[in-house]
Every structure is written in structure tokens, then in C-alpha cells.
CSV table of C-alpha atoms in Angstrom, one decimal:
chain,number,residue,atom,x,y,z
A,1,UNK,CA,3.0,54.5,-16.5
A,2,UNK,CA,6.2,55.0,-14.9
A,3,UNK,CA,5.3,52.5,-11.7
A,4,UNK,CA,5.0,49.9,-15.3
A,5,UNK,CA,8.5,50.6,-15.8
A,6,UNK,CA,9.9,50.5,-12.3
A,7,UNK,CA,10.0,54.3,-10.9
A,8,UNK,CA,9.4,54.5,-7.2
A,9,UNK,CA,7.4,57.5,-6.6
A,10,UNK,CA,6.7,57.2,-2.9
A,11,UNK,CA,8.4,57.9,0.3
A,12,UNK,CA,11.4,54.9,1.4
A,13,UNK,CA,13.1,54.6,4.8
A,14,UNK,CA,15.5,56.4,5.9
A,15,UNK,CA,19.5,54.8,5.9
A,16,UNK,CA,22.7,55.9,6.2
A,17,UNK,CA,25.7,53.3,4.2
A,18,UNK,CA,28.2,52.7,6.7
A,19,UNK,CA,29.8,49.6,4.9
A,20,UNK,CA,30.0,48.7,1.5
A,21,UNK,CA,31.3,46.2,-0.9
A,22,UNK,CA,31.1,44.6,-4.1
A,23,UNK,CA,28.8,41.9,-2.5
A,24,UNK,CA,26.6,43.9,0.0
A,25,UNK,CA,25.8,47.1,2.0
A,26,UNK,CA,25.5,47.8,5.2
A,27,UNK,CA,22.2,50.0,6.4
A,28,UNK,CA,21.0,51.7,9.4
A,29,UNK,CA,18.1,52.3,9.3
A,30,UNK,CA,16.6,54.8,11.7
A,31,UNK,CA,13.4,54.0,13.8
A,32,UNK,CA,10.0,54.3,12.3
A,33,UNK,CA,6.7,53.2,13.3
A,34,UNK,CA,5.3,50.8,11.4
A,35,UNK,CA,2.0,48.7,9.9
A,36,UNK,CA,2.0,44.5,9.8
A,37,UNK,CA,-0.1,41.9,9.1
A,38,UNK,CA,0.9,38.4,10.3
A,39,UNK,CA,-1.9,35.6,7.5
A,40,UNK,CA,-1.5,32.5,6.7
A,41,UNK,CA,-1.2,32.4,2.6
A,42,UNK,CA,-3.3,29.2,2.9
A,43,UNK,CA,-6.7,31.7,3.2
A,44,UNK,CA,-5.2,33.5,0.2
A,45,UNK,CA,-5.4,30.9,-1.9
A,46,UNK,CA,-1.6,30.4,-1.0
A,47,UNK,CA,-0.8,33.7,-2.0
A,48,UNK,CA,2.1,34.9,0.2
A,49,UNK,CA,0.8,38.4,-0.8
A,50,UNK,CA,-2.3,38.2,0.5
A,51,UNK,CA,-1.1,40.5,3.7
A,52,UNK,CA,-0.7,43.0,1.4
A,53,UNK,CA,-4.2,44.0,0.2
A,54,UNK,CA,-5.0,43.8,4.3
A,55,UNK,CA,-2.7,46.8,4.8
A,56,UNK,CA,-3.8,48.4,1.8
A,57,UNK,CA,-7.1,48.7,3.3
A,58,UNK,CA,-5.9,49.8,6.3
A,59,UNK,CA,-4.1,53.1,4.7
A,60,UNK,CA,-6.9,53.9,2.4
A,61,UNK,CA,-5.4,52.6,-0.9
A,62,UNK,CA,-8.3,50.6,-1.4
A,63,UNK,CA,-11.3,51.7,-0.5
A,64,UNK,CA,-12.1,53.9,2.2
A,65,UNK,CA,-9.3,53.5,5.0
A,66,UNK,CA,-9.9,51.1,7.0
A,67,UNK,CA,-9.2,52.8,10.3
A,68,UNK,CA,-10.9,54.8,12.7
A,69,UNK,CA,-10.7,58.2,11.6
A,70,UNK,CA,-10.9,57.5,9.3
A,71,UNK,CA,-7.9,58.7,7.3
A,72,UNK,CA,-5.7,57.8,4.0
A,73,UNK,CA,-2.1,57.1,4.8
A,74,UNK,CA,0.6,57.9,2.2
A,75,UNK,CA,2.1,54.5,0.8
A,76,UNK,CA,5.6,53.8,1.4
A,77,UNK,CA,8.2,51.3,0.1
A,78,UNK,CA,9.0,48.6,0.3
A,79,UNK,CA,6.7,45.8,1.7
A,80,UNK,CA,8.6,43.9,3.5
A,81,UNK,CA,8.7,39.8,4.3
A,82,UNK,CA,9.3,38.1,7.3
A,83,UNK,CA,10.0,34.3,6.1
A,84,UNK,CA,8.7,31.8,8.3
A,85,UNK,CA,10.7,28.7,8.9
A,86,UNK,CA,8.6,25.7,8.3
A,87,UNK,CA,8.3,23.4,11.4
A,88,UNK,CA,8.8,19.7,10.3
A,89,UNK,CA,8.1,16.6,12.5
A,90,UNK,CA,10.7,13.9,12.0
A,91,UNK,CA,9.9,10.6,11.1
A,92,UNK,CA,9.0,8.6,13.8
A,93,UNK,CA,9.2,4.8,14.7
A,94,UNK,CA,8.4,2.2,15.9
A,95,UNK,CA,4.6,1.6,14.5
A,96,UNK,CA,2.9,1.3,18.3
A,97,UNK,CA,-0.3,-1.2,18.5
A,98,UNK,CA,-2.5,-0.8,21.3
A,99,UNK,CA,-3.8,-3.6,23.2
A,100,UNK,CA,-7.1,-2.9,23.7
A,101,UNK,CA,-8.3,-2.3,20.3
A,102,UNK,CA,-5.2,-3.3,18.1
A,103,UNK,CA,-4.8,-0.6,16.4
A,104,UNK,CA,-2.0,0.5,14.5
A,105,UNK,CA,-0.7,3.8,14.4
A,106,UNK,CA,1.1,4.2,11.1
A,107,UNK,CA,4.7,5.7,10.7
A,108,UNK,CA,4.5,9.5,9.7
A,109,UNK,CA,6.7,11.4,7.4
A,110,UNK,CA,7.6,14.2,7.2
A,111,UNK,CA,4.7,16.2,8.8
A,112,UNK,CA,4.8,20.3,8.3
A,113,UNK,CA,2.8,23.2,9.5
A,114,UNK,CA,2.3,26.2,8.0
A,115,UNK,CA,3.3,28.8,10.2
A,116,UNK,CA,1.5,32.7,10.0
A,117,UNK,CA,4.2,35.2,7.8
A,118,UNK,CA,4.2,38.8,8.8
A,119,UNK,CA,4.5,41.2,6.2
A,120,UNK,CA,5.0,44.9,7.2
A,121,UNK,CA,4.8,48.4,5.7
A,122,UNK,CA,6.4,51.7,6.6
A,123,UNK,CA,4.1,54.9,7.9
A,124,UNK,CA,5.3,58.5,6.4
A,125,UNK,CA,8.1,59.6,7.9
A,126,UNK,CA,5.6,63.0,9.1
A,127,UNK,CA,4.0,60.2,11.8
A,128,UNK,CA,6.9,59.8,14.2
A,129,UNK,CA,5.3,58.3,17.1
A,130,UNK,CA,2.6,55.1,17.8
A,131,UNK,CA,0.1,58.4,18.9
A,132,UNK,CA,0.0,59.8,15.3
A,133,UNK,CA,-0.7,56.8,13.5
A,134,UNK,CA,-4.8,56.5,13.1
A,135,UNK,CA,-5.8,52.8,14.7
A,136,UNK,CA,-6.8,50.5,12.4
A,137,UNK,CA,-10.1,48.8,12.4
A,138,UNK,CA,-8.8,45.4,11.6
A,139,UNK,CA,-7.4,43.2,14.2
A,140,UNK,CA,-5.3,41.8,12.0
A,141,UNK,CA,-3.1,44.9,11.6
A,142,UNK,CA,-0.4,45.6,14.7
A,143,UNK,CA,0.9,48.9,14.6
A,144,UNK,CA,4.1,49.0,16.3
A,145,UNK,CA,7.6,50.8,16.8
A,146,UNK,CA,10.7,50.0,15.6
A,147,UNK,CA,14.0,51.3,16.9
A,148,UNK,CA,17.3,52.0,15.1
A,149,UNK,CA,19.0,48.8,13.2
A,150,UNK,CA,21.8,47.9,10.8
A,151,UNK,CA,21.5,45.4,8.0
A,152,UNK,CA,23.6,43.8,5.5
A,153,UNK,CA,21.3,44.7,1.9
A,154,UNK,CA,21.7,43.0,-1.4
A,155,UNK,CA,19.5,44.6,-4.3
A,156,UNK,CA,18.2,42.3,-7.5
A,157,UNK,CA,15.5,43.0,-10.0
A,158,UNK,CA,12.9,40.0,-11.6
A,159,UNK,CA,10.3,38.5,-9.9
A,160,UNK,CA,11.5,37.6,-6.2
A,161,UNK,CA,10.7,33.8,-6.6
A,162,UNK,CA,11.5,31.4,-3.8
A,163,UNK,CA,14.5,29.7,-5.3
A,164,UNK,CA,15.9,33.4,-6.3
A,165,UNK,CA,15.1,34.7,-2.6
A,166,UNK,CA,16.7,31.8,-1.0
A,167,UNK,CA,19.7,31.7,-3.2
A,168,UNK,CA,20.3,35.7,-2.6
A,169,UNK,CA,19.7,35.2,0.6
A,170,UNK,CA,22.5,32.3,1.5
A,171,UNK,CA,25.1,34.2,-0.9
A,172,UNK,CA,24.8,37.2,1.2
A,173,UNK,CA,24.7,35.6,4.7
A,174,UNK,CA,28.0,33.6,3.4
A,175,UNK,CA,29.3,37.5,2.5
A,176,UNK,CA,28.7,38.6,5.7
A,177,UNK,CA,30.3,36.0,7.7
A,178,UNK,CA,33.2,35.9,6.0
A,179,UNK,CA,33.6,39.4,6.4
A,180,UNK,CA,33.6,39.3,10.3
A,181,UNK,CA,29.5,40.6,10.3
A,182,UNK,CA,27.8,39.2,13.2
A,183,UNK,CA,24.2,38.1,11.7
A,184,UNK,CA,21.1,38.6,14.0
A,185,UNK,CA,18.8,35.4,14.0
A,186,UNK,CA,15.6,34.5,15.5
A,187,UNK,CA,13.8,31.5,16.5
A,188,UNK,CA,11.6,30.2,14.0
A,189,UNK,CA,12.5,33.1,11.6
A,190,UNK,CA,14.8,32.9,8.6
A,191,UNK,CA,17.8,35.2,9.2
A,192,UNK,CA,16.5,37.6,6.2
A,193,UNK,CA,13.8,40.0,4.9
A,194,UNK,CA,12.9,40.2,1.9
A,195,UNK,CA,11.8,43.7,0.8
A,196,UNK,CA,10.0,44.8,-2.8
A,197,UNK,CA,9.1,47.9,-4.1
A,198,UNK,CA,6.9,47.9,-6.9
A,199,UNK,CA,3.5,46.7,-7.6
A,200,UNK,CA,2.3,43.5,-9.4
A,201,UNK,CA,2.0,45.7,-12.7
A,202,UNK,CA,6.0,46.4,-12.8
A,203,UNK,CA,7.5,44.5,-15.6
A,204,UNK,CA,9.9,42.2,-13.8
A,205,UNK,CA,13.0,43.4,-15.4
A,206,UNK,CA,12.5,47.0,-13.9
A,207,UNK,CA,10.9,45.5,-10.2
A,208,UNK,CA,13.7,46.2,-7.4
A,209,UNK,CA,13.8,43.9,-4.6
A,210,UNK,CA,15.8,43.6,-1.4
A,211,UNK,CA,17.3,41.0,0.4
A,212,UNK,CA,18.0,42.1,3.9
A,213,UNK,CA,19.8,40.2,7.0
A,214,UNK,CA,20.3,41.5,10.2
A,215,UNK,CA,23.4,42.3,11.4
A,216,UNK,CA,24.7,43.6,14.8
């Protein structure tokens, strides 16, 4: 009942605050090993979620774990979102006839693939290194290290909707910048995570949700 009204009974990563504002914080995070799952939503159904139930598997929260074992991981929070930048192909002109068969090749506009979105999970802070984390049985998931690293956090509650996210998003990366915060960006990532806590089931008003940039 209480994961209904928002209480976060498992285990969360591990920060210390070394900035904060009205606008923002700013984490670091120590390393962890972690679980990920990089799916295109378009074989969920366009689910951007889908990744999740993959990793569930995996620890054993559905089902029998799905890893070699086999054993059931503790869940952790949050499950976090790597957003994908679409790719877009410009317009293009002029229309190009061929000789031989005169064929036109009509103007296109705009043309956009979908690009695969990781989504990631935490292991229990008790599994410390790549050698105590079981191997999963799925392709799919990568289980891989991450070192120590500093973002610049905003929390919000509601259903994390794209216009929400996005908007969240560009109000803290203006914060950071015009505090002096050097943000981290990578090629063909948006320069933020966004992290959530809670299950589906979590009334919106009580769901807490993350937006985190990297900073330097």
C-alpha cells in the first residue's frame, strides 16, 4: 500500500550534496556497478518502458531470475533514462531524374530514425564489483561499471511526460550555466537523465522523479 502512495522502500545510490540552491543540487555519486538495457520502444508497442520489464527479469522480480545462477537481485531506485536524440535528415533538393529510366526521385522531408534508449538500474550496494554480479541470460542486458560522477539534480512529482521532462530539463541546464557549471554532453545523447522511483501503480501526485545533467 505504501509504494500506492509514494514510499520508497528499496535501496537508492549513494550521494554526497556538495552544491545546492534554490534551483538545483549538485550530486556525487559514488561508483556502482550497474544493469542496462538499450530497446527500441517501437517493439514495445512504443512504450519507452518497455526496458524495464527486461531488467526485471533479469533480477528475478518477475519470474524466476533470469540469469545464470540463478539468483534474485534486490531492486533498487531509480530506473534511470538515457534520452536519445532523434537523428533527422534535412530536406533535400533538387528532385534528380535519371536518364535511363526517367525516374524521379521525390523531395524528402523530414526523415527520422528511431534510435535504441538505454535504460539502466542500480545493483545492491552489497555487489561492489562486475565479479559479484550473477550474468544475465539475456543478451540484451550489459552489466557494466560506473565510476564516481557529479550531477546537477532537480526533483518533481507527476507523471514524467515528455513536455514535463524536456521543460525540467532546459530550466535546469539554463541553472547550471548561469551558475558557472560546466555540463557534460555526449554525441547523440540529450545532456540529461531522467530518473523515477516508483512503479506504474504510484498515484502521480506522490511519484518522485529526477532530472539529472551531467556536470564536471
Amino acid at each position: 500500500m505504501g509504494m500506492v502512495f509514494g514510499k520508497i522502500s528499496v535501496e537508492t545510490p549513494k550521494y554526497e550534496v556538495v552544491q545546492s540552491s534554490q534551483d538545483y543540487e549538485i550530486r556525487k555519486y559514488t561508483s556502482c556497478v550497474i544493469a542496462e538495457v538499450a530497446y527500441d520502444p517501437s517493439q514495445f508497442g512504443g512504450d519507452r518502458d518497455g526496458g524495464f520489464m527486461v531488467l526485471a527479469k533479469y533480477i528475478g522480480a518477475v519470474g524466476n531470475p533470469q540469469n545464470t545462477k540463478p539468483e534474485t537481485i534486490a531492486m533498487t531506485a531509480p530506473v534511470i533514462t538515457t534520452q536519445k536524440v532523434s537523428e533527422k535528415i534535412a530536406m533535400t533538393a533538387p528532385v534528380i531524374t535519371t536518364q535511363k529510366a526517367s525516374e524521379e526521385i521525390a523531395m524528402t522531408a523530414p526523415v527520422i530514425t528511431t534510435q535504441k534508449t538505454p535504460e539502466t538500474v542500480g545493483t545492491p550496494s552489497s555487489m561492489t564489483s562486475l565479479e559479484q554480479v550473477p550474468k544475465p541470460t539475456d543478451e540484451r542486458v550489459v552489466i557494466r561499471e560506473e565510476g564516481e560522477r557529479k550531477y546537477g539534480v532537480v526533483k518533481f512529482s507527476g507523471v514524467a511526460t515528455d513536455e514535463l521532462v524536456q521543460e525540467k530539463a532546459k530550466k535546469l541546464k539554463e541553472s547550471l550555466e548561469r551558475d558557472g557549471c560546466k555540463v557534460i554532453t555526449r554525441e547523440n545523447e540529450e545532456p540529461f537523465l531522467l530518473a523515477r522511483y516508483n512503479p506504474p501503480w504510484t498515484l502521480p501526485m506522490f511519484r518522485t522523479n529526477e532530472i539529472m545533467i551531467p556536470v564536471e
